[in-house]
XYZ file of C-alpha atoms in Angstrom:
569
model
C 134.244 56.242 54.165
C 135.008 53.189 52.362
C 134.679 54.010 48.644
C 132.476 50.581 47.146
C 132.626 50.240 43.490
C 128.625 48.919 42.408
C 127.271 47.391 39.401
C 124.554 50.334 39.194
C 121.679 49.478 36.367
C 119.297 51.532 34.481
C 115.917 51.477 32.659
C 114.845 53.597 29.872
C 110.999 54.641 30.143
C 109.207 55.545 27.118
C 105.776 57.123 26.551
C 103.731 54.549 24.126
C 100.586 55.159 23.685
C 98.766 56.060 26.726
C 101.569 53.646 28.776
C 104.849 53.662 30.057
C 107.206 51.650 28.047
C 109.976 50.009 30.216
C 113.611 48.657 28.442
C 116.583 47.847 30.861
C 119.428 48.756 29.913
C 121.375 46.386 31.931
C 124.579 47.985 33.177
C 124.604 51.539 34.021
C 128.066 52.692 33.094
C 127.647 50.753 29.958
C 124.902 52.133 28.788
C 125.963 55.796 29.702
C 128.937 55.322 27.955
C 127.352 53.983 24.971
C 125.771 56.911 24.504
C 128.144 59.638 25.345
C 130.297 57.760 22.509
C 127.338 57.605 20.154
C 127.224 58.778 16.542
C 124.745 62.281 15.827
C 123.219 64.303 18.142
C 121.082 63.116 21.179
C 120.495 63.990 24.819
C 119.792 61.443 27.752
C 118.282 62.829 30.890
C 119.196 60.250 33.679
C 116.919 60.094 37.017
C 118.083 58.883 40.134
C 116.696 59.328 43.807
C 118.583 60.771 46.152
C 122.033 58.863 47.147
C 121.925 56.684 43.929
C 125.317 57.965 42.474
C 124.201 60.482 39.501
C 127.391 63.058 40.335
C 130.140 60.470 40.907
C 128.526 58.873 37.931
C 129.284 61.537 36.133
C 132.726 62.527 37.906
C 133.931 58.733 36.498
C 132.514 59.234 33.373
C 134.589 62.466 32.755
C 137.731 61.026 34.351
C 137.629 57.995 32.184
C 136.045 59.260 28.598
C 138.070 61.207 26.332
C 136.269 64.757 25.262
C 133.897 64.302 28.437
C 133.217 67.471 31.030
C 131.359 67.155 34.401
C 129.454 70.717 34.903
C 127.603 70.858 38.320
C 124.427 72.816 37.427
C 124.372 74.725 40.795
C 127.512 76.815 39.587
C 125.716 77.627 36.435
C 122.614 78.800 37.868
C 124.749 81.183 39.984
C 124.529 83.300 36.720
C 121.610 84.866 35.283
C 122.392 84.467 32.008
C 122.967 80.171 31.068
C 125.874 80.980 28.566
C 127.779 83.159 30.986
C 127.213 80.298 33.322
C 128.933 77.513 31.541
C 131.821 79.742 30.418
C 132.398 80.285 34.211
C 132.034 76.735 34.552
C 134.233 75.190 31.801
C 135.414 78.022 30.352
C 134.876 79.344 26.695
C 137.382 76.715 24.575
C 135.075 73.430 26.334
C 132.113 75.242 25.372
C 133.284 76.013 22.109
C 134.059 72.552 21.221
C 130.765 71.131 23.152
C 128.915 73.230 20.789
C 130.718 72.042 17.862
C 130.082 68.351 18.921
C 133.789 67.732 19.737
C 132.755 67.576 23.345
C 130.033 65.804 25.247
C 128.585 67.947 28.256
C 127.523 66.014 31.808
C 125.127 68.422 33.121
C 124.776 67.206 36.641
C 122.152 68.321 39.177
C 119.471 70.033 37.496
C 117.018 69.763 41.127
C 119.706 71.882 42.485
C 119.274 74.779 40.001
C 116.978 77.219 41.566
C 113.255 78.420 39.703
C 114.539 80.853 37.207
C 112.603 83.567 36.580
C 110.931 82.425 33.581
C 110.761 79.222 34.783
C 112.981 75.718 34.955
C 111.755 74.741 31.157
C 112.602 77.940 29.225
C 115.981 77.910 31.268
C 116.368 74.134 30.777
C 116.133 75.069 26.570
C 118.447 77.738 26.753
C 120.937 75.281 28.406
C 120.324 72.802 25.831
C 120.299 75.486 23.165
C 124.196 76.167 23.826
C 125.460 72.635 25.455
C 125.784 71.403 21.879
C 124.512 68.516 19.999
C 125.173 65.433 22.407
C 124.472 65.943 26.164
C 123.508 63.857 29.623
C 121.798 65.347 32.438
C 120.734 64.415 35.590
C 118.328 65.029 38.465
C 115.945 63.070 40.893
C 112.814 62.306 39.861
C 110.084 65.098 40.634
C 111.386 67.458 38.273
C 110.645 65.231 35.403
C 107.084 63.883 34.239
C 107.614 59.928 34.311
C 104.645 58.512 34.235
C 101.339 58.040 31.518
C 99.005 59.769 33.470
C 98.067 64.151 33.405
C 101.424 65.640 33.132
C 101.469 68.219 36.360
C 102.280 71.861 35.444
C 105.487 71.677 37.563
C 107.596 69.121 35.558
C 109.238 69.071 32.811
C 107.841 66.498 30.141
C 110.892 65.493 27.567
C 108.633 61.906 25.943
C 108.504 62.730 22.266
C 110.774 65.431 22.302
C 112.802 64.485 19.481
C 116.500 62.986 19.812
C 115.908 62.821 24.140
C 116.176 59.853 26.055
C 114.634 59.753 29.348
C 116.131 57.329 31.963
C 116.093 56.368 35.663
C 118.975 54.557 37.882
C 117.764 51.484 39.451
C 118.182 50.809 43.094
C 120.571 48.015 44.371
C 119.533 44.478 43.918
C 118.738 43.135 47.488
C 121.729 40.350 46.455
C 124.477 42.961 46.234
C 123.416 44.505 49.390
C 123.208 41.106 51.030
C 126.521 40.056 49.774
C 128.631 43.963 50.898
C 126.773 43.570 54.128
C 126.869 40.190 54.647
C 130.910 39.576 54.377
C 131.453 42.518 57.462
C 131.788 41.478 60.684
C 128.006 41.039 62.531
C 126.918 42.171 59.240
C 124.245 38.702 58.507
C 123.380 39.247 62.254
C 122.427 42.993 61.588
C 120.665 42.122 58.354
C 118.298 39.486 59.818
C 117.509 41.538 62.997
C 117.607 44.961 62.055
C 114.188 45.923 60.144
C 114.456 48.235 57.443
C 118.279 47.872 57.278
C 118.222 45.562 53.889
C 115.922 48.083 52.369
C 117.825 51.391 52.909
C 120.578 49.923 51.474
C 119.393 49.673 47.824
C 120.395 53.285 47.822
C 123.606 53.503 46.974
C 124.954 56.530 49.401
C 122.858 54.362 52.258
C 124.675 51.431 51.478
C 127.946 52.886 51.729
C 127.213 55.407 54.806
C 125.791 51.527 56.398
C 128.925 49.865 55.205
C 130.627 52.651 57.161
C 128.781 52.691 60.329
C 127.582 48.931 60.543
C 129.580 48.759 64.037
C 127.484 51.256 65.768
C 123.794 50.062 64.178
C 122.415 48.044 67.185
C 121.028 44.611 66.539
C 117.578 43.566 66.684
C 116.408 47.885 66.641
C 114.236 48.734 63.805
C 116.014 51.744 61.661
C 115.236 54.159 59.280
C 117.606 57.030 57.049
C 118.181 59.015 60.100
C 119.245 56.555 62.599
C 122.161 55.428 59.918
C 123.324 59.156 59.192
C 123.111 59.275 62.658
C 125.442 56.343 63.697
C 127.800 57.375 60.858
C 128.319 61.542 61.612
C 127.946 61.261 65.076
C 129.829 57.404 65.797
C 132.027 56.573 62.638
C 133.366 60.225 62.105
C 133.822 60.697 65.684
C 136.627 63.527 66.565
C 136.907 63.128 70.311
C 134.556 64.256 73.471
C 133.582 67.356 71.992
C 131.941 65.951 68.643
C 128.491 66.514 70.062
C 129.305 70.146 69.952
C 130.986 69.512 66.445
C 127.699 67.704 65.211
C 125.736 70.945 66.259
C 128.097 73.208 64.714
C 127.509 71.616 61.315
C 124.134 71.447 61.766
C 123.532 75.601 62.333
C 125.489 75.488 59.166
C 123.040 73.646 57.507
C 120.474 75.222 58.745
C 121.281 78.812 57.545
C 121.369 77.488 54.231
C 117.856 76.127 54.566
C 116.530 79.357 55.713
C 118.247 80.801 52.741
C 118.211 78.674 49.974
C 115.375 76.597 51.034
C 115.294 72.524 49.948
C 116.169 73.408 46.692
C 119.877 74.234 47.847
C 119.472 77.408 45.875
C 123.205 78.787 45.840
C 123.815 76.074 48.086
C 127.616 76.831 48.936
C 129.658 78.943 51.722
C 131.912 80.974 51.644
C 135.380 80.353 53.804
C 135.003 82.956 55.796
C 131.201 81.859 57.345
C 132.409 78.084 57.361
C 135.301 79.181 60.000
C 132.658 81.271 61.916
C 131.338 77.971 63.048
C 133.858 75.396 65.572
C 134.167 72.453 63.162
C 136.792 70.525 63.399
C 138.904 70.510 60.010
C 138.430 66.431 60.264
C 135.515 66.733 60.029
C 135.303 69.614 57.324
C 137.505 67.701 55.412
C 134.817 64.306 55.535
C 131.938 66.555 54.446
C 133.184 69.805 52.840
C 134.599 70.286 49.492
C 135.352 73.338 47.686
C 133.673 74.339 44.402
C 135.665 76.221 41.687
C 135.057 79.730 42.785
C 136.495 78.695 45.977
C 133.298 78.189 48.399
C 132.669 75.582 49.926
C 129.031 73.058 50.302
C 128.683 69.572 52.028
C 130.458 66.825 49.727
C 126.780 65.096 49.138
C 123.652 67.046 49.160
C 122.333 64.369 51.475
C 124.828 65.208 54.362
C 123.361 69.008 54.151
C 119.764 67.696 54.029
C 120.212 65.002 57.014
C 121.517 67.946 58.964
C 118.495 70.042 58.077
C 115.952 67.297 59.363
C 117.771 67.127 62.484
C 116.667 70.610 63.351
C 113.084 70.035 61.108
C 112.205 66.833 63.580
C 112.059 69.136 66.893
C 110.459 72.066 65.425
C 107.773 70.047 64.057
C 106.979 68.360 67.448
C 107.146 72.055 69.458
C 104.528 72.913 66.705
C 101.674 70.576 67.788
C 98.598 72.350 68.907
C 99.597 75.801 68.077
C 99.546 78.088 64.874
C 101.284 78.471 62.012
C 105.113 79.115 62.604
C 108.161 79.941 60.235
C 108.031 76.668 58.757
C 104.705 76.590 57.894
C 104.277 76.126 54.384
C 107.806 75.479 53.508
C 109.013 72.853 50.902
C 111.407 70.006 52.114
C 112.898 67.645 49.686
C 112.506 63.581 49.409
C 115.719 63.085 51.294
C 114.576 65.459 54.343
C 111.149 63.539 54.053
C 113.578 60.529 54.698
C 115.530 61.932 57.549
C 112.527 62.788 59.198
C 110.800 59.207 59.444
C 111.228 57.733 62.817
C 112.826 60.695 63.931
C 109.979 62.997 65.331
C 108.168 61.465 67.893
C 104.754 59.911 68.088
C 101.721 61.959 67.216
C 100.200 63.566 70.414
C 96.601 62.423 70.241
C 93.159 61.897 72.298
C 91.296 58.767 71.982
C 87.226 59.179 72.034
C 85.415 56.050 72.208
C 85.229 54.987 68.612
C 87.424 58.335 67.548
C 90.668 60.228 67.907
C 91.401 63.577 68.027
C 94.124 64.898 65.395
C 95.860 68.191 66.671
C 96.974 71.217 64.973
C 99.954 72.028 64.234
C 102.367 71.019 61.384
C 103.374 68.064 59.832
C 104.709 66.621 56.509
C 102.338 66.343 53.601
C 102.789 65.257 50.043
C 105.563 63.495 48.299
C 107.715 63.290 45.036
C 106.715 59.987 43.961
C 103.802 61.157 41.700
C 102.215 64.203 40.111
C 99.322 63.558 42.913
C 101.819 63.775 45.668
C 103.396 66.714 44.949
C 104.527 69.016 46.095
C 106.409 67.610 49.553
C 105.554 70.387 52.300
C 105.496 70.746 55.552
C 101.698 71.355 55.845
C 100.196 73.353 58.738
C 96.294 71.395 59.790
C 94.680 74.853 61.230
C 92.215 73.033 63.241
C 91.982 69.853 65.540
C 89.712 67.269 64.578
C 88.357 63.863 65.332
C 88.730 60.747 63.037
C 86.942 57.590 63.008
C 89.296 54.774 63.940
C 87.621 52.756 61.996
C 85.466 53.181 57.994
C 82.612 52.957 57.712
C 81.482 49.092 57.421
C 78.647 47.473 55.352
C 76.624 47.009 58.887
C 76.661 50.587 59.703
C 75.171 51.332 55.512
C 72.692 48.720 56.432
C 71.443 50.217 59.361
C 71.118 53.670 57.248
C 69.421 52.254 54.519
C 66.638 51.062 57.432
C 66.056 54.466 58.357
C 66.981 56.230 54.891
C 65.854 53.833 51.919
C 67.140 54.247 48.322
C 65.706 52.390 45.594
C 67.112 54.573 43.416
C 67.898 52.656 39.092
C 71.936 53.019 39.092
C 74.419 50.059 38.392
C 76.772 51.590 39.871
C 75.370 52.283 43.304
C 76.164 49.383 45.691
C 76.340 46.611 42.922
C 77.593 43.939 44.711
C 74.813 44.177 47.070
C 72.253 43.532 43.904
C 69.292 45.263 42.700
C 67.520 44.833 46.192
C 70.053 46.445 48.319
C 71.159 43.349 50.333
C 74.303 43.133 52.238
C 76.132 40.251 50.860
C 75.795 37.191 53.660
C 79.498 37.893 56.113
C 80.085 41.083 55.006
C 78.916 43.136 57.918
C 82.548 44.205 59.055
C 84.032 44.846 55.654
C 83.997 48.693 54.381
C 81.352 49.817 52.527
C 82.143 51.240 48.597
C 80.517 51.459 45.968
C 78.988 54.526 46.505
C 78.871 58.376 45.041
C 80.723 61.213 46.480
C 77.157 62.473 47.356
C 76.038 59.397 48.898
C 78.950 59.884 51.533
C 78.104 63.633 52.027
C 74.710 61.857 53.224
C 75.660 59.038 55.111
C 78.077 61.665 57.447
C 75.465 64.388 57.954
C 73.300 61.144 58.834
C 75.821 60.513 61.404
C 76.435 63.939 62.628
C 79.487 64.000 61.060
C 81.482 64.952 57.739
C 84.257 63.824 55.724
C 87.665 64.502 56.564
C 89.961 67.294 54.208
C 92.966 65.529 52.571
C 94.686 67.132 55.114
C 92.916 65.812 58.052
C 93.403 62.399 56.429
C 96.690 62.451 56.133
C 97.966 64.285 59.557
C 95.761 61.265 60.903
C 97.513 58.634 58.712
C 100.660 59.529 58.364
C 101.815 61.552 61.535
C 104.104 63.721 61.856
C 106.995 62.848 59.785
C 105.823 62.275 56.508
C 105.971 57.978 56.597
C 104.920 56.403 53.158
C 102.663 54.302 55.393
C 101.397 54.727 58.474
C 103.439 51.725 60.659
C 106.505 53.379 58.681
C 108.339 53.879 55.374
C 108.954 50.652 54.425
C 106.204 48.501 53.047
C 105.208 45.333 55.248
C 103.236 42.743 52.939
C 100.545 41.401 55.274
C 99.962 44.676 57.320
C 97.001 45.718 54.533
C 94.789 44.219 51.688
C 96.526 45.449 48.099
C 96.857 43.455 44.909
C 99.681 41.596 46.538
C 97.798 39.850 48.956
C 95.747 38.305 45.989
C 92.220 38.323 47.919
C 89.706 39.976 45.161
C 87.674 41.724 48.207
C 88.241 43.710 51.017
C 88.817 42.231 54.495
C 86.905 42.968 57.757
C 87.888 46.399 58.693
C 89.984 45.410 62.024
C 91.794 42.322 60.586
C 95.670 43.590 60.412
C 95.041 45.416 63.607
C 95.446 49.241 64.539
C 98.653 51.323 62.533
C 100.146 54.656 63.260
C 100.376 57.035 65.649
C 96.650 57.377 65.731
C 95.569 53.647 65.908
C 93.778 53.907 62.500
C 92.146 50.696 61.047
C 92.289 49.541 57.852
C 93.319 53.227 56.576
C 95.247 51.672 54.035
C 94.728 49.065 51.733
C 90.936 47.761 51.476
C 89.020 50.728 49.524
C 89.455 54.087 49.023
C 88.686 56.423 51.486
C 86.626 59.926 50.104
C 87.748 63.428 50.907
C 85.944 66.538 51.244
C 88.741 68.423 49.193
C 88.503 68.803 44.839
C 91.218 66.833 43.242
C 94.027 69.214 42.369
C 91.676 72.262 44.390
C 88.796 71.795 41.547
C 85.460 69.564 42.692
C 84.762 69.618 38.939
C 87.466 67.427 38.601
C 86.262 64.812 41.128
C 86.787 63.876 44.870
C 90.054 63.479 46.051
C 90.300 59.654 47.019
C 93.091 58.476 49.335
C 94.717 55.097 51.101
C 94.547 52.791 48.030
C 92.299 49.517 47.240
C 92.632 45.827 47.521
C 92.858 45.989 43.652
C 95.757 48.395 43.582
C 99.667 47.798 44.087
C 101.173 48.629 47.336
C 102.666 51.881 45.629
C 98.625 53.218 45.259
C 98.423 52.525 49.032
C 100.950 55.220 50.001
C 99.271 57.756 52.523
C 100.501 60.986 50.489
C 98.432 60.181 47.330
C 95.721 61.992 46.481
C 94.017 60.658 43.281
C 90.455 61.134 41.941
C 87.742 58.998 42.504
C 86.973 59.371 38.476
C 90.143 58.523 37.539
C 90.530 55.817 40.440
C 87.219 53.826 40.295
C 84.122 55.256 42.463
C 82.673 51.579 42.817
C 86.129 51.148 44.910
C 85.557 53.785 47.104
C 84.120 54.314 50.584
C 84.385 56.768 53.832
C 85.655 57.206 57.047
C 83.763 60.074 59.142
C 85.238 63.353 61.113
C 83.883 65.929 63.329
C 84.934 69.211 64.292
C 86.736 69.133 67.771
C 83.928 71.295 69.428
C 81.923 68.644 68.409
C 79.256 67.369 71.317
């Protein structure tokens, strides 16, 4: 592959207050080498998403910076003990002189290191405790708390801890992809025709895998992570008529590291003697294999191994629908399998009812690693089938309850758009209700011989199968749903962007919040677990994983969509 040399930027985040404090830091390498140079002791902890160049990052750093050491976490962890780790890694006269501040330590991967025993923070201090005064370290996202909000017991929070910087990689500006793409043959063709193409490329390892396999992308296809992998291992790095059976020999070794490492890659290398046990070609071993310093072997980039792994996820999934719980029923994937898995499963198998659809059983992929609320990114078995409203419920349909079920209940916050006598505002009959109290939705469903849906039920029905940020795909389409971006300051009839996702949902995202029968974070003390965003939220809010609270997300925002059991008449 092409090697592409990018002016990578960063942003430094900062907890101030009760927000998050954003400073950009302009260019990466800059400001990375700033600080490994800097005077006194201090740590930066660098973020990046999966793909956006954190190890070769800090490969160039230690190949170009006097007094500089690259130490892949993974062969750490493969010691109990931290300090027995890094002498196997660097040996004891690096260490010696990182501890005396004569060296600077670029601790790379620390979402590869698997959950110690005492858990990633104590081990995380026990690294820092013996990697000396002035240190970098990097990892994607989830591991680390980022945001203002209710840190989640899962991630590691370094804001305020004293002499830490806490950093994330930006993606590519659309320009630079634009102007790499653009200047290859059919490449302005591709980028005009192909949706999705221009945004997987603001990931760095996308944009070079495209660069490499732009001649086998068809025009005018929609694509998604997958299909670019895809044209690249099975097109680009072609090794003759047999590569099909090449392909699937690389992908049963990927797969028995899933089933024993699981998405965290714990271990996550081979030895030589199971890597010639399967038929790969050494071509192509020598494109995607590299050998560690103990002399096993792992795929090159993590995101190779985890493509791989989706490839054998996407059909198990789809076998899965309508039947029980199977081996991969409760199993964490990471963002990058999420990823893979888009596009790449098939459509949803459903029923349509008159006004309903039913949602099998079976797996599919939950959750996320975008937020605290998302977390953690599953593959999520729904026990039961069940049918879901195509449409919320609508200001019409509250009407004709309040006929037969009045409320003249004192509370401002109870409908207060409609005004103290309970009207519907005058053309609002197909907009979705809100306003209304977790209790006042229990109501309206028994009303209607229904219920609300679980979070799970809402999702399966939202999302799919394959995990999608949204449910017409992963890539956000302004127009397709009412957020803050569309600037409206109301909600919009219920059918006006037309029917999305596998299930032919309306208005499921965007508009107002949709209540849950599930307790945010398992606890109903805590509130009502409120999902598909609000015309007064970002796009971001909208995304079909998120499961916030309706006290922390505004009840007056907030309305329903009804289910019913699948035996029901």
């Amino acid at each position: 592959m092409t090697e592409l040399r990018l002016a990578l930027t960063a942003t430094e985040l900062a907890l101030v207050g009760e927000r998050i404090h954003e400073t950009h830091l302009g260019s990466l390498d800059e400001a990375v080498r700033a600080h490994l140079t800097g005077e006194g002791p201090g740590g930066l902890v660098l973020l990046g998403s999966f793909g956006s160049g954190k190890t070769s990052l800090c490969q160039r750093m230690a190949a170009e910076q006097q007094g500089c050491t690259a130490v892949p976490l993974r062969v750490v962890a493969r010691s109990q003990d931290v300090t027995a780790g890094l002498l196997r890694a660097i040996g004891p006269t690096r260490l010696e002189q990182a501890r005396r501040g004569e060296r600077v330590l670029l601790l790379d991967g620390l979402d590869e290191v698997p959950a110690p025993v005492g858990g990633l923070s104590a081990w995380l201090d026990e690294l820092l405790a013996v990697a000396g005064p002035r240190w970098m370290l990097t990892s994607r996202p989830g591991h680390f708390r980022t945001d203002a909000g209710e840190p989640h017991p899962e991630q590691l929070d370094v804001f305020g801890r004293e002499g830490v910087r806490l950093a994330r990689i930006d993606p590519l500006a659309r320009e630079l992809v634009r102007d790499v793409l653009g200047k290859l043959p059919n490449g302005q063709r591709l980028l005009w025709t192909v949706e999705g193409l221009e945004d997987l490329a603001t990931s760095p390892i996308l944009l070079h895998v495209v660069h490499a396999a732009l001649p086998f992308i068809e025009p005018g296809r929609p694509i998604q992570a997958w299909g670019v992998f895809d044209a690249w291992i099975r097109s680009a790095l072609s090794t003759g008529p047999n590569h099909g059976a090449a392909v699937h020999a690389l992908e049963e070794l990927a797969w028995s590291g899933f089933e024993r490492w699981g998405a965290d890659l714990e271990g996550g290398a081979f030895s030589r003697e199971e890597v010639a046990r399967h038929d790969i070609p050494q071509s192509l071993r020598n494109a995607l294999l590299v050998s560690d310093l103990d002399g096993q072997q792992r795929f090159g980039h993590r995101s190779v191994w985890e493509f791989l792994v989706a490839s054998r996820i996407a059909p198990k999934l789809r076998a899965n629908q309508g039947y029980g719980p199977d081996e991969l029923s409760g199993r964490r994937i990471s963002e990058a399998m999420r990823a893979f898995l888009v596009g790449r499963c098939g459509a949803m198998p459903v029923h349509y009812g008159d006004d309903r659809v039913l949602i099998p059983r079976g797996n599919f992929i939950a959750g996320g690693d975008n937020s605290p609320d998302e977390r953690p990114l599953r593959i999520q078995h729904l026990r039961d089938p069940v049918w879901i409203a195509r449409m919320p419920v609508t200001n019409r349909d509250w009407a004709a309850y309040l006929e037969t079920e009045p409320d003249h209940r004192i509370d401002a916050h109870y409908l207060p758009h409609w005004g103290t006598d309970r009207r519907m505002p005058e053309g609002s009959d197909h907009m979705p209700v809100y306003g209304v109290w977790p209790e006042d939705a229990d109501k309206y469903a028994a009303f209607a011989k229904g219920r609300l849906p679980t979070a799970d039920e809402w999702e399966k029905a939202v999302r799919g199968l394959d995990g999608r940020r949204w449910p017409w795909g992963d890539h956000w389409r302004k127009g397709e749903a009412v957020t803050a971006e569309l600037g409206v300051q109301r909600p919009l009839p219920v059918t006006a962007f037309g029917a999305h996702g596998d299930a032919g949902l309306f208005s499921a995202v965007g508009g107002v919040f949709e209540y849950t029968s599930s307790g945010w974070r398992g606890r109903t003390d805590r509130g009502r677990v409120v999902m598909g965003g609000c015309y007064t939220h970002p796009a971001p809010v909208s995304r079909a994983g998120l499961r916030l609270s309706h006290t922390l997300s505004g009840y007056l925002k907030a309305g329903l969509r009804l289910a019913w059991d699948a035996d029901h008449d």
